Coordinates of C-alpha atoms and ligand atoms in Angstrom, one line a residue:
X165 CA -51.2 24.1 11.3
X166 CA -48.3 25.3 9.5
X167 CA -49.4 24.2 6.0
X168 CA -53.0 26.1 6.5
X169 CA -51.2 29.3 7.3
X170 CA -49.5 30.1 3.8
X171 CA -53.0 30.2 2.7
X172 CA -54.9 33.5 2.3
X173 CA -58.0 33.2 3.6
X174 CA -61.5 33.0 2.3
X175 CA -65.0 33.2 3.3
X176 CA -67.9 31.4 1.7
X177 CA -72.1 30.6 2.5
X178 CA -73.9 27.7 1.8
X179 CA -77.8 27.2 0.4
X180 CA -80.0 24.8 -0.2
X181 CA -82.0 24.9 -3.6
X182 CA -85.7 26.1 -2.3
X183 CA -88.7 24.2 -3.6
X184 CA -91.5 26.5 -3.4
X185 CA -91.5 30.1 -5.2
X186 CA -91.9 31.8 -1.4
X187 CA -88.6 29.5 -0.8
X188 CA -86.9 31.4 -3.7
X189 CA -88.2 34.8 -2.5
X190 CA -86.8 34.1 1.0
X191 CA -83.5 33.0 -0.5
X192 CA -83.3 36.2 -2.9
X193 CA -83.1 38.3 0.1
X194 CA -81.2 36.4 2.0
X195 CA -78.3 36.7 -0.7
X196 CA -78.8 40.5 -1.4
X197 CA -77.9 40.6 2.3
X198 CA -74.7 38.2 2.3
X199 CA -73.9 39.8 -1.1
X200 CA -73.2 43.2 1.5
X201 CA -70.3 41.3 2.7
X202 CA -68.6 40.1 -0.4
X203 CA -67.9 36.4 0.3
X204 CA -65.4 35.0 -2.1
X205 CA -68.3 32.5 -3.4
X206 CA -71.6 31.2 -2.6
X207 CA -72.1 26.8 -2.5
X208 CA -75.6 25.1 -3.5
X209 CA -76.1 21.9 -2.2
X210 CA -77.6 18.9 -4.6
X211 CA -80.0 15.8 -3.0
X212 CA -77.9 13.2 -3.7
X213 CA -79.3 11.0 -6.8
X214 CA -80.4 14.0 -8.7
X215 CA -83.3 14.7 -6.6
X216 CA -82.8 18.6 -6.3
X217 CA -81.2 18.8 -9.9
X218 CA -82.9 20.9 -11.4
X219 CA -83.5 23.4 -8.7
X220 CA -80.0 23.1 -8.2
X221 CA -78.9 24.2 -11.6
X222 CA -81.8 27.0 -11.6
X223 CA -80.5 28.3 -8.0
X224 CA -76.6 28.4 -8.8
X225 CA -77.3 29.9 -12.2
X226 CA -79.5 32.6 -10.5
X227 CA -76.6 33.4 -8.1
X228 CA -73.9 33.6 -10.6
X229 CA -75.7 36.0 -12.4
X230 CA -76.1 38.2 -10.1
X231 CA -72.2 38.3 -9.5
X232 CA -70.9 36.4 -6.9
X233 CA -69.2 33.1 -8.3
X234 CA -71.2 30.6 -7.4
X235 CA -70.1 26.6 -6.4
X236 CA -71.9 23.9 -7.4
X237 CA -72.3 20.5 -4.7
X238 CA -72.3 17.5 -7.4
X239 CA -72.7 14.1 -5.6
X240 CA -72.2 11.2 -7.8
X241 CA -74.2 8.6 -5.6
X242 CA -77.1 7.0 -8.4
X243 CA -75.4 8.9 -11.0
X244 CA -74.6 8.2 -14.3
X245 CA -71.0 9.0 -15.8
X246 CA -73.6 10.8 -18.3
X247 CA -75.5 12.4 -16.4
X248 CA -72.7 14.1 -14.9
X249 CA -70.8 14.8 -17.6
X250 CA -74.0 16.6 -19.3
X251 CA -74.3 18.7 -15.9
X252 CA -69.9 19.4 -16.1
X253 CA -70.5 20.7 -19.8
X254 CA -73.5 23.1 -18.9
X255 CA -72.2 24.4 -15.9
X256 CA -68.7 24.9 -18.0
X257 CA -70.9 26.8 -20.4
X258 CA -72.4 28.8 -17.4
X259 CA -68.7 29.9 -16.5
X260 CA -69.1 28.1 -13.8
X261 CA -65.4 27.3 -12.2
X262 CA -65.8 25.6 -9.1
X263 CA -67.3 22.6 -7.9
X264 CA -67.9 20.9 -4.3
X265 CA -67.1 17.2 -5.4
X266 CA -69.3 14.8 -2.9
X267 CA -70.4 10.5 -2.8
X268 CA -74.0 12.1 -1.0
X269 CA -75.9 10.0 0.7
X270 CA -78.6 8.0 -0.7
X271 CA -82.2 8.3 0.9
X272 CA -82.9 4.2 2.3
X273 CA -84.8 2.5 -0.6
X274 CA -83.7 4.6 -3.0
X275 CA -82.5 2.5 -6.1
X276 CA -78.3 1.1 -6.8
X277 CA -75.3 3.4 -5.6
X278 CA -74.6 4.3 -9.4
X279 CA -71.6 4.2 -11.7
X280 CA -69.3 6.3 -9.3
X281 CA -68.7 4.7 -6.0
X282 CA -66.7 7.0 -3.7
X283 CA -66.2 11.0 -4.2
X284 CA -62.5 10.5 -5.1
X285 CA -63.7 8.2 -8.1
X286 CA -65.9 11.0 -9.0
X287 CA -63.0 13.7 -8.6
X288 CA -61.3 11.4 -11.4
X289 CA -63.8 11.4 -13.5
X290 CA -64.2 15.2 -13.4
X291 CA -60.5 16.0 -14.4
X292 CA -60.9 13.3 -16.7
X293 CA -63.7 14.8 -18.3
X294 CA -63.3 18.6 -17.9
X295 CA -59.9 19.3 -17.2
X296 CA -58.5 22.0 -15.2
X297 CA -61.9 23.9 -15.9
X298 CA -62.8 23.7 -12.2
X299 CA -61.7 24.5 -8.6
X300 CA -62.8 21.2 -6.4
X301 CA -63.5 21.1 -3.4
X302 CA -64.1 18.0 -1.4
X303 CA -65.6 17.1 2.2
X304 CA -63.3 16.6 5.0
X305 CA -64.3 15.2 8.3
X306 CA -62.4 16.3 11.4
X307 CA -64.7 13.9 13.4
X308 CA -64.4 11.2 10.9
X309 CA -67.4 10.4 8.8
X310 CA -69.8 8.4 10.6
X311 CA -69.4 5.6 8.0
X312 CA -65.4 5.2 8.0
X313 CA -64.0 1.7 9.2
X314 CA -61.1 3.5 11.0
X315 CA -60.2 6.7 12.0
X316 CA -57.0 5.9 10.0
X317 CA -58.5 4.6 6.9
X318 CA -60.5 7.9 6.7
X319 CA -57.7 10.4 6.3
X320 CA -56.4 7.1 3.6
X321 CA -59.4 7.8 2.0
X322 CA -59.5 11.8 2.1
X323 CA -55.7 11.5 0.7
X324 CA -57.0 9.5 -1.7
X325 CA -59.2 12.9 -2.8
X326 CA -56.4 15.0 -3.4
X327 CA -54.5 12.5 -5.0
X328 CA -57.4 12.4 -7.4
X329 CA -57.1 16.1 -8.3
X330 CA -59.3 18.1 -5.7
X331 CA -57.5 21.8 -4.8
X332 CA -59.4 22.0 -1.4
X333 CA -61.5 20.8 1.0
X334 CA -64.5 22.1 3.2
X335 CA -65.0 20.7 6.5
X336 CA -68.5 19.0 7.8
X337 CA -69.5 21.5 10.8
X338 CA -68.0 20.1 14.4
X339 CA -68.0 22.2 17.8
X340 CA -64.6 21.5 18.7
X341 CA -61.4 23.6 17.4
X342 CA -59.2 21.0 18.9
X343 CA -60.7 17.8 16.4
X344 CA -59.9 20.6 13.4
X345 CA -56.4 21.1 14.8
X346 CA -55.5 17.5 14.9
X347 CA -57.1 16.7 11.6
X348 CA -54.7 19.1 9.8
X349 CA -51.6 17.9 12.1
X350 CA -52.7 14.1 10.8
X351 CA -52.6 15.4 6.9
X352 CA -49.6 17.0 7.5
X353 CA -47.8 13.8 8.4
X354 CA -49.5 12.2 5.0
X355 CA -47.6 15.6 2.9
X356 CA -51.0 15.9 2.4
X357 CA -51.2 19.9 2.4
X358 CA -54.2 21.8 0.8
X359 CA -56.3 24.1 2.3
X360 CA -59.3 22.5 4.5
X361 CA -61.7 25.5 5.4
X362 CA -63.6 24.6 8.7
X363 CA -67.5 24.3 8.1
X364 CA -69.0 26.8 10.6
X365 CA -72.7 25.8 11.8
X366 CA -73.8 28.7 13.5
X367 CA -76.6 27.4 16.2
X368 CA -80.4 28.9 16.2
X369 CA -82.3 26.0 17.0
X370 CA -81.4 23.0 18.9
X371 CA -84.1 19.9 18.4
X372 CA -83.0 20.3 14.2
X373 CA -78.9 20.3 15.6
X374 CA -79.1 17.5 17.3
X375 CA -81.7 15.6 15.2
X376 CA -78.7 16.6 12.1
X377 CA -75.8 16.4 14.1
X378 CA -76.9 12.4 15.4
X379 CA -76.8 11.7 11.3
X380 CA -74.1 13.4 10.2
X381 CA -71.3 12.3 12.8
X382 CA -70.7 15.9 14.6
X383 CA -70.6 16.2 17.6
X384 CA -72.1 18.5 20.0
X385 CA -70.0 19.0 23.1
X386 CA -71.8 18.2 26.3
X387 CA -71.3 21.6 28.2
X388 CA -72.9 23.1 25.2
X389 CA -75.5 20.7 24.8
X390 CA -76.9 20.3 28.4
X391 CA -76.7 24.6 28.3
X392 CA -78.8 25.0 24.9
X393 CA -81.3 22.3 26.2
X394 CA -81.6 24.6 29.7
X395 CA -82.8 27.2 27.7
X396 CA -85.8 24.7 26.4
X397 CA -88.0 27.1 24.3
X398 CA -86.2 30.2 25.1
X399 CA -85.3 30.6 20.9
X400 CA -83.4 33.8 21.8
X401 CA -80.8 32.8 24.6
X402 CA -80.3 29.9 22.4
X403 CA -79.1 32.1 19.4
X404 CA -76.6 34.5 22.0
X405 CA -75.2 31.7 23.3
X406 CA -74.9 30.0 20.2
X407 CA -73.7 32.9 18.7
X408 CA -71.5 33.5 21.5
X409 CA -70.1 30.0 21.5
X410 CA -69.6 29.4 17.6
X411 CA -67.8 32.8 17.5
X412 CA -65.3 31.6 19.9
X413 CA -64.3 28.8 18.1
X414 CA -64.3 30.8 14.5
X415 CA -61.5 33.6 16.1
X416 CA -59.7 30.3 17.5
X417 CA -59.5 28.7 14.4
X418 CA -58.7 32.2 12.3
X419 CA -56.1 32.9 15.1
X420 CA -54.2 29.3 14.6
X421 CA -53.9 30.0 10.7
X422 CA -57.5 28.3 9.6
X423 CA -57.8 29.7 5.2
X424 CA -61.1 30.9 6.1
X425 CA -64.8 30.0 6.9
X426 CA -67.7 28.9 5.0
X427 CA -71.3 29.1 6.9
X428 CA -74.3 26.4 6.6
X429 CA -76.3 29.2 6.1
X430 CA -79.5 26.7 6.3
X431 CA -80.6 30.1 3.7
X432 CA -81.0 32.2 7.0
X433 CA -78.5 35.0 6.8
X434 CA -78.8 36.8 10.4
X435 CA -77.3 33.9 12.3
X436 CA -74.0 33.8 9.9
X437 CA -73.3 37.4 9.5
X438 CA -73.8 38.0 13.1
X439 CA -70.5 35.9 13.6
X440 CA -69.0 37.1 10.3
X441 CA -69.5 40.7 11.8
X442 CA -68.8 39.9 15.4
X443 CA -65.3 38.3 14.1
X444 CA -64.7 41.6 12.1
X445 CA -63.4 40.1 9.1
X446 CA -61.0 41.9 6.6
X447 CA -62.3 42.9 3.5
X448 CA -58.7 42.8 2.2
X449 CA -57.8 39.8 3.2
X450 CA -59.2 37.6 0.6
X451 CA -58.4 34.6 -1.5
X452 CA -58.0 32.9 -3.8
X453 CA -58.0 29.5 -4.5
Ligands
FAD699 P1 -66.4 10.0 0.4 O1 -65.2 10.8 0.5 O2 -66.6 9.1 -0.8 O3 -66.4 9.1 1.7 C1 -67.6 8.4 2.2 C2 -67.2 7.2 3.1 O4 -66.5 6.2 2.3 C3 -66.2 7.6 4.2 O5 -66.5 6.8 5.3 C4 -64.8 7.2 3.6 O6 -63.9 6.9 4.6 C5 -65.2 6.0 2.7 N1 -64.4 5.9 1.5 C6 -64.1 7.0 0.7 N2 -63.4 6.6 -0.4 C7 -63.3 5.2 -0.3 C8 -62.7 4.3 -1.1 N3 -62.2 4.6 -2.3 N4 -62.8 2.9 -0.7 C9 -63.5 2.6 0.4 N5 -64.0 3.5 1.3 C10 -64.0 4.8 0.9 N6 -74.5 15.6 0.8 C11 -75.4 15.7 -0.3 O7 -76.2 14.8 -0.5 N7 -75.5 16.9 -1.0 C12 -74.7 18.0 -0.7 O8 -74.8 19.0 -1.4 C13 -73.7 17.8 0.3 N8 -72.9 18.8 0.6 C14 -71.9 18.6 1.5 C15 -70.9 19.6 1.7 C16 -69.9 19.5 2.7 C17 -68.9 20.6 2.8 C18 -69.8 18.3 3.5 C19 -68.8 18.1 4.5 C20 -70.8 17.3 3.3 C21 -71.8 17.4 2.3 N9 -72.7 16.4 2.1 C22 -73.7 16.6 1.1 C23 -72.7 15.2 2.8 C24 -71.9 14.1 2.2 O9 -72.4 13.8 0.9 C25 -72.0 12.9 3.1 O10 -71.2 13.1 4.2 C26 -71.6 11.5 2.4 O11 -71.9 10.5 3.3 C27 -70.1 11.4 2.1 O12 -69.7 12.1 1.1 P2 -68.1 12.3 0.8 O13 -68.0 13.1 -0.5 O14 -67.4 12.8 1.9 O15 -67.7 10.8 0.5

Protein backbone atom coordinates (compact mmCIF):
# COMPACT_ATOMS: atom_id res chain seq x y z
CA UNK A 1 0.00 0.00 0.00
CA UNK A 2 2.84 2.28 0.10
CA UNK A 3 2.17 4.07 -3.15
CA UNK A 4 -1.64 4.87 -2.08
CA UNK A 5 -0.39 6.41 1.13
CA UNK A 6 1.51 9.65 -0.40
CA UNK A 7 -1.86 10.46 -1.52
CA UNK A 8 -4.15 12.84 0.30
CA UNK A 9 -7.25 11.68 0.52
CA UNK A 10 -10.61 12.42 -1.09
CA UNK A 11 -14.11 11.74 -0.78
CA UNK A 12 -16.65 11.61 -3.66
CA UNK A 13 -20.74 10.37 -4.31
CA UNK A 14 -22.06 8.91 -7.15
CA UNK A 15 -25.75 9.50 -9.04
CA UNK A 16 -27.52 8.32 -11.61
CA UNK A 17 -29.27 10.88 -14.09
CA UNK A 18 -33.19 10.64 -12.84
CA UNK A 19 -35.84 10.26 -15.56
CA UNK A 20 -38.86 11.56 -14.23
CA UNK A 21 -39.22 15.30 -12.77
CA UNK A 22 -40.14 13.60 -9.12
CA UNK A 23 -36.61 11.68 -9.82
CA UNK A 24 -34.99 15.15 -10.11
CA UNK A 25 -36.76 16.53 -7.01
CA UNK A 26 -35.60 13.47 -5.04
CA UNK A 27 -32.10 13.94 -6.29
CA UNK A 28 -32.11 17.86 -5.51
CA UNK A 29 -32.37 17.02 -1.92
CA UNK A 30 -30.41 14.46 -1.77
CA UNK A 31 -27.38 16.69 -2.94
CA UNK A 32 -28.34 19.77 -0.65
CA UNK A 33 -27.81 17.04 2.01
CA UNK A 34 -24.32 15.58 0.74
CA UNK A 35 -23.45 19.17 -0.21
CA UNK A 36 -23.34 19.52 4.10
CA UNK A 37 -20.34 17.43 3.88
CA UNK A 38 -18.30 18.95 1.26
CA UNK A 39 -17.16 16.02 -0.91
CA UNK A 40 -14.34 16.90 -3.11
CA UNK A 41 -16.79 16.14 -6.23
CA UNK A 42 -19.91 14.58 -7.17
CA UNK A 43 -19.83 11.56 -10.45
CA UNK A 44 -22.95 11.08 -12.89
CA UNK A 45 -23.19 7.97 -14.46
CA UNK A 46 -24.00 7.69 -18.47
CA UNK A 47 -26.21 4.40 -20.01
CA UNK A 48 -23.64 3.23 -22.09
CA UNK A 49 -24.56 4.02 -25.99
CA UNK A 50 -25.87 7.39 -25.19
CA UNK A 51 -29.01 6.27 -23.75
CA UNK A 52 -29.05 8.64 -20.53
CA UNK A 53 -27.20 11.51 -22.55
CA UNK A 54 -28.95 13.97 -22.25
CA UNK A 55 -30.11 13.60 -18.72
CA UNK A 56 -26.68 13.10 -18.08
CA UNK A 57 -25.47 16.42 -19.37
CA UNK A 58 -28.69 18.18 -17.77
CA UNK A 59 -27.88 16.46 -14.24
CA UNK A 60 -23.93 17.17 -14.15
CA UNK A 61 -24.54 20.74 -15.42
CA UNK A 62 -27.24 21.20 -12.61
CA UNK A 63 -24.69 19.97 -9.97
CA UNK A 64 -21.82 22.09 -11.15
CA UNK A 65 -23.72 24.97 -10.85
CA UNK A 66 -24.62 24.71 -7.69
CA UNK A 67 -20.87 24.49 -6.68
CA UNK A 68 -19.54 21.24 -6.14
CA UNK A 69 -17.30 20.15 -9.25
CA UNK A 70 -18.99 17.76 -10.71
CA UNK A 71 -17.53 14.38 -12.90
CA UNK A 72 -18.83 13.29 -15.79
CA UNK A 73 -19.06 8.97 -16.57
CA UNK A 74 -18.42 8.94 -20.49
CA UNK A 75 -18.48 5.32 -21.86
CA UNK A 76 -17.41 5.04 -25.36
CA UNK A 77 -19.30 1.68 -26.13
CA UNK A 78 -21.73 2.58 -29.56
CA UNK A 79 -20.07 5.83 -29.65
CA UNK A 80 -18.84 7.80 -32.26
CA UNK A 81 -15.32 9.59 -32.06
CA UNK A 82 -17.88 12.55 -32.86
CA UNK A 83 -20.16 12.23 -30.71
CA UNK A 84 -17.69 12.32 -28.01
CA UNK A 85 -15.70 14.83 -29.02
CA UNK A 86 -18.95 17.13 -29.30
CA UNK A 87 -19.84 16.03 -25.55
CA UNK A 88 -15.53 16.75 -24.55
CA UNK A 89 -15.96 20.42 -26.08
CA UNK A 90 -19.30 21.23 -24.18
CA UNK A 91 -18.48 19.94 -21.10
CA UNK A 92 -14.92 21.88 -21.58
CA UNK A 93 -17.15 24.91 -22.12
CA UNK A 94 -19.10 23.94 -18.91
CA UNK A 95 -15.71 24.10 -16.85
CA UNK A 96 -16.07 20.91 -16.45
CA UNK A 97 -12.47 19.26 -15.51
CA UNK A 98 -12.86 15.84 -14.68
CA UNK A 99 -14.13 12.86 -16.29
CA UNK A 100 -14.81 9.07 -15.27
CA UNK A 101 -13.35 7.39 -18.63
CA UNK A 102 -15.47 3.91 -19.04
CA UNK A 103 -16.02 0.93 -22.26
CA UNK A 104 -19.94 0.58 -20.50
CA UNK A 105 -21.64 -2.16 -21.20
CA UNK A 106 -23.97 -2.49 -24.00
CA UNK A 107 -27.73 -3.59 -23.29
CA UNK A 108 -27.93 -7.38 -25.36
CA UNK A 109 -29.35 -6.42 -28.84
CA UNK A 110 -28.34 -3.23 -28.76
CA UNK A 111 -26.67 -2.28 -32.23
CA UNK A 112 -22.29 -2.54 -33.02
CA UNK A 113 -19.66 -1.92 -30.08
CA UNK A 114 -18.80 1.59 -31.80
CA UNK A 115 -15.58 3.29 -33.01
CA UNK A 116 -13.76 2.97 -29.56
CA UNK A 117 -13.28 -0.54 -28.42
CA UNK A 118 -11.78 -0.68 -24.82
CA UNK A 119 -11.81 2.39 -22.17
CA UNK A 120 -8.01 2.79 -22.61
CA UNK A 121 -8.62 3.51 -26.41
CA UNK A 122 -11.09 5.99 -25.33
CA UNK A 123 -8.64 7.59 -22.68
CA UNK A 124 -6.42 8.17 -25.91
CA UNK A 125 -8.68 9.60 -27.73
CA UNK A 126 -9.62 12.05 -24.93
CA UNK A 127 -5.97 13.46 -24.46
CA UNK A 128 -5.79 13.34 -28.03
CA UNK A 129 -8.65 15.43 -28.39
CA UNK A 130 -8.81 17.71 -25.24
CA UNK A 131 -5.55 17.82 -23.79
CA UNK A 132 -4.68 18.07 -20.26
CA UNK A 133 -8.24 19.83 -19.89
CA UNK A 134 -9.46 16.92 -17.67
CA UNK A 135 -8.75 14.79 -14.50
CA UNK A 136 -9.60 10.96 -15.72
CA UNK A 137 -10.50 8.62 -13.83
CA UNK A 138 -10.87 5.04 -14.86
CA UNK A 139 -12.53 1.74 -13.46
CA UNK A 140 -10.45 -0.62 -11.57
CA UNK A 141 -11.54 -4.06 -10.53
CA UNK A 142 -10.06 -5.60 -7.38
CA UNK A 143 -12.16 -8.75 -8.14
CA UNK A 144 -11.30 -8.69 -11.75
CA UNK A 145 -14.02 -7.73 -14.23
CA UNK A 146 -16.31 -10.45 -14.85
CA UNK A 147 -15.26 -10.37 -18.56
CA UNK A 148 -11.33 -10.51 -18.25
CA UNK A 149 -9.51 -13.76 -19.76
CA UNK A 150 -7.03 -13.75 -16.84
CA UNK A 151 -6.64 -12.38 -13.65
CA UNK A 152 -3.27 -11.34 -15.05
CA UNK A 153 -4.27 -9.98 -18.31
CA UNK A 154 -6.73 -7.65 -16.38
CA UNK A 155 -4.23 -5.63 -14.34
CA UNK A 156 -2.25 -5.75 -18.33
CA UNK A 157 -5.22 -4.15 -19.42
CA UNK A 158 -5.83 -1.59 -16.35
CA UNK A 159 -1.95 -0.67 -16.94
CA UNK A 160 -2.75 -0.23 -20.26
CA UNK A 161 -5.25 2.81 -18.87
CA UNK A 162 -2.75 4.68 -17.23
CA UNK A 163 -0.31 4.29 -19.89
CA UNK A 164 -3.02 5.93 -21.99
CA UNK A 165 -3.15 9.07 -19.73
CA UNK A 166 -5.78 8.39 -16.91
CA UNK A 167 -4.53 10.27 -13.40
CA UNK A 168 -6.74 7.88 -11.24
CA UNK A 169 -8.91 5.15 -10.87
CA UNK A 170 -12.21 4.33 -8.88
CA UNK A 171 -12.81 0.95 -7.78
CA UNK A 172 -16.09 -1.18 -8.73
CA UNK A 173 -17.65 -1.80 -5.11
CA UNK A 174 -16.36 -5.32 -3.46
CA UNK A 175 -16.92 -6.50 0.34
CA UNK A 176 -13.55 -7.60 0.91
CA UNK A 177 -10.52 -5.11 2.05
CA UNK A 178 -8.14 -7.94 1.53
CA UNK A 179 -9.03 -8.22 -2.66
CA UNK A 180 -8.29 -4.10 -2.48
CA UNK A 181 -5.06 -4.72 -0.73
CA UNK A 182 -3.71 -7.15 -3.14
CA UNK A 183 -4.88 -5.30 -6.17
CA UNK A 184 -2.64 -2.35 -5.20
CA UNK A 185 0.30 -4.69 -4.08
CA UNK A 186 -0.10 -6.35 -7.92
CA UNK A 187 0.16 -2.59 -9.49
CA UNK A 188 2.80 -1.93 -7.49
CA UNK A 189 4.99 -4.64 -8.94
CA UNK A 190 3.81 -3.27 -12.67
CA UNK A 191 5.38 0.61 -11.27
CA UNK A 192 2.02 1.13 -11.91
CA UNK A 193 1.33 3.82 -9.01
CA UNK A 194 -1.74 6.22 -9.16
CA UNK A 195 -4.30 6.53 -6.81
CA UNK A 196 -7.27 3.81 -6.92
CA UNK A 197 -10.08 5.10 -4.52
CA UNK A 198 -12.06 1.93 -3.26
CA UNK A 199 -15.87 2.13 -4.50
CA UNK A 200 -17.92 1.85 -1.23
CA UNK A 201 -21.55 0.18 -1.75
CA UNK A 202 -23.12 0.91 1.33
CA UNK A 203 -25.91 -2.10 1.76
CA UNK A 204 -29.90 -1.12 2.21
CA UNK A 205 -31.50 -3.72 0.40
CA UNK A 206 -30.34 -7.13 -0.44
CA UNK A 207 -32.52 -8.88 -3.46
CA UNK A 208 -31.18 -5.45 -5.80
CA UNK A 209 -27.19 -6.45 -4.20
CA UNK A 210 -27.23 -9.57 -5.12
CA UNK A 211 -29.37 -9.28 -8.35
CA UNK A 212 -26.27 -6.28 -9.13
CA UNK A 213 -23.55 -7.83 -7.61
CA UNK A 214 -24.21 -11.47 -9.79
CA UNK A 215 -23.71 -8.89 -13.00
CA UNK A 216 -21.17 -6.88 -12.13
CA UNK A 217 -18.42 -9.49 -10.72
CA UNK A 218 -18.49 -8.42 -6.77
CA UNK A 219 -18.67 -10.42 -4.60
CA UNK A 220 -20.65 -10.70 -1.60
CA UNK A 221 -18.86 -12.66 1.19
CA UNK A 222 -20.90 -15.58 2.50
CA UNK A 223 -21.00 -14.66 6.28
CA UNK A 224 -22.53 -11.55 5.12
CA UNK A 225 -24.69 -12.92 2.71
CA UNK A 226 -26.37 -15.92 4.58
CA UNK A 227 -26.66 -12.93 7.76
CA UNK A 228 -28.52 -10.19 5.39
CA UNK A 229 -30.80 -13.01 3.96
CA UNK A 230 -31.64 -14.04 7.92
CA UNK A 231 -32.99 -10.89 8.23
CA UNK A 232 -35.54 -11.66 5.08
CA UNK A 233 -37.89 -8.58 5.12
CA UNK A 234 -36.59 -7.02 8.27
CA UNK A 235 -35.38 -3.61 5.93
CA UNK A 236 -33.95 -2.08 9.09
CA UNK A 237 -31.53 -4.78 10.61
CA UNK A 238 -30.45 -5.04 7.13
CA UNK A 239 -29.30 -1.29 6.94
CA UNK A 240 -27.34 -1.56 10.79
CA UNK A 241 -25.71 -4.39 9.78
CA UNK A 242 -24.90 -3.23 6.53
CA UNK A 243 -24.03 -0.15 7.84
CA UNK A 244 -22.14 -1.79 10.57
CA UNK A 245 -20.28 -4.12 8.21
CA UNK A 246 -19.45 -1.62 5.22
CA UNK A 247 -18.03 0.77 7.93
CA UNK A 248 -15.67 -1.71 9.07
CA UNK A 249 -14.15 -2.21 5.97
CA UNK A 250 -14.07 1.78 5.04
CA UNK A 251 -11.81 2.52 8.54
CA UNK A 252 -9.73 -0.64 7.33
CA UNK A 253 -9.02 0.56 4.12
CA UNK A 254 -8.50 4.48 5.43
CA UNK A 255 -6.35 2.91 8.17
CA UNK A 256 -3.92 0.96 5.58
CA UNK A 257 -3.43 4.36 3.48
CA UNK A 258 -6.65 3.88 0.94
CA UNK A 259 -6.75 8.14 -1.04
CA UNK A 260 -10.27 8.17 -0.03
CA UNK A 261 -13.81 6.87 -0.75
CA UNK A 262 -16.35 7.47 -3.26
CA UNK A 263 -20.13 6.14 -2.37
CA UNK A 264 -22.74 4.49 -4.99
CA UNK A 265 -25.05 6.68 -3.61
CA UNK A 266 -27.84 4.82 -5.77
CA UNK A 267 -29.21 8.94 -5.12
CA UNK A 268 -30.12 7.93 -1.51
CA UNK A 269 -28.03 9.94 0.81
CA UNK A 270 -28.88 8.45 4.44
CA UNK A 271 -27.14 5.21 3.84
CA UNK A 272 -23.65 7.01 2.69
CA UNK A 273 -23.39 9.75 5.11
CA UNK A 274 -24.26 7.41 7.83
CA UNK A 275 -20.83 5.74 7.17
CA UNK A 276 -19.23 9.02 6.14
CA UNK A 277 -20.23 10.29 9.61
CA UNK A 278 -19.79 7.05 11.57
CA UNK A 279 -16.05 7.13 10.06
CA UNK A 280 -15.73 10.80 11.28
CA UNK A 281 -13.97 12.06 8.35
CA UNK A 282 -11.60 15.17 8.42
CA UNK A 283 -12.76 18.13 6.90
CA UNK A 284 -9.06 19.14 6.48
CA UNK A 285 -7.86 16.31 5.08
CA UNK A 286 -8.79 16.79 1.52
CA UNK A 287 -7.42 16.42 -1.93
CA UNK A 288 -6.57 16.89 -4.65
CA UNK A 289 -6.11 15.22 -7.62
P1 LIG B 1 -12.26 -1.71 -19.92
O1 LIG B 1 -11.21 -1.15 -19.07
O2 LIG B 1 -12.20 -1.45 -21.39
O3 LIG B 1 -12.29 -3.29 -19.67
C1 LIG B 1 -13.35 -4.11 -20.11
C2 LIG B 1 -12.89 -5.56 -20.27
O4 LIG B 1 -12.06 -5.67 -21.44
C3 LIG B 1 -12.04 -6.11 -19.13
O5 LIG B 1 -12.34 -7.48 -19.02
C4 LIG B 1 -10.61 -5.91 -19.59
O6 LIG B 1 -9.71 -6.85 -19.02
C5 LIG B 1 -10.73 -6.09 -21.10
N1 LIG B 1 -9.84 -5.18 -21.84
C6 LIG B 1 -9.59 -3.87 -21.55
N2 LIG B 1 -8.78 -3.32 -22.47
C7 LIG B 1 -8.52 -4.29 -23.37
C8 LIG B 1 -7.77 -4.30 -24.57
N3 LIG B 1 -7.13 -3.22 -25.00
N4 LIG B 1 -7.73 -5.49 -25.29
C9 LIG B 1 -8.39 -6.59 -24.84
N5 LIG B 1 -9.14 -6.60 -23.69
C10 LIG B 1 -9.21 -5.48 -22.98
N6 LIG B 1 -21.04 1.57 -16.82
C11 LIG B 1 -21.85 2.40 -17.53
O7 LIG B 1 -22.44 1.97 -18.52
N7 LIG B 1 -22.03 3.71 -17.15
C12 LIG B 1 -21.40 4.25 -16.10
O8 LIG B 1 -21.57 5.43 -15.79
C13 LIG B 1 -20.50 3.42 -15.34
N8 LIG B 1 -19.80 3.90 -14.29
C14 LIG B 1 -18.88 3.10 -13.67
C15 LIG B 1 -18.09 3.65 -12.65
C16 LIG B 1 -17.16 2.87 -12.00
C17 LIG B 1 -16.29 3.51 -10.94
C18 LIG B 1 -16.99 1.50 -12.34
C19 LIG B 1 -16.00 0.64 -11.62
C20 LIG B 1 -17.78 0.94 -13.34
C21 LIG B 1 -18.72 1.73 -14.02
N9 LIG B 1 -19.49 1.23 -15.06
C22 LIG B 1 -20.36 2.05 -15.75
C23 LIG B 1 -19.39 -0.19 -15.46
C24 LIG B 1 -18.38 -0.40 -16.60
O9 LIG B 1 -18.75 0.32 -17.73
C25 LIG B 1 -18.34 -1.89 -16.91
O10 LIG B 1 -17.75 -2.60 -15.85
C26 LIG B 1 -17.74 -2.29 -18.24
O11 LIG B 1 -17.99 -3.67 -18.46
C27 LIG B 1 -16.23 -2.12 -18.32
O12 LIG B 1 -15.84 -0.83 -18.40
P2 LIG B 1 -14.29 -0.45 -18.23
O13 LIG B 1 -14.18 0.98 -18.48
O14 LIG B 1 -13.75 -1.00 -17.00
O15 LIG B 1 -13.70 -1.28 -19.49
Amino acid sequence: MDSQQQFKRRFSFEFFPPKTEQGKEKLQAVRDQLAEVTPDFFSVTFGAGGSTRDRTIDTVLSLQQQGISTAPHLSCVGGTREEIGELLDLYKQHGINRIVALRGDLPSGMGASGELRYANELVEFIREHSGDTFNLEVAAYPEFHPQARSAEEDLQNFARKVKAGANSAITQYFFNADSYFYFIDRLEKMDVTVPVVPGIMPIVNFSSLVRFSDMCGAEIPRWIRKQLEAYGDDTDSIRKFGEEVVTDMCEKLLKAGAPGLHFYTLNQAQPSLNIWKNLGINENERISF
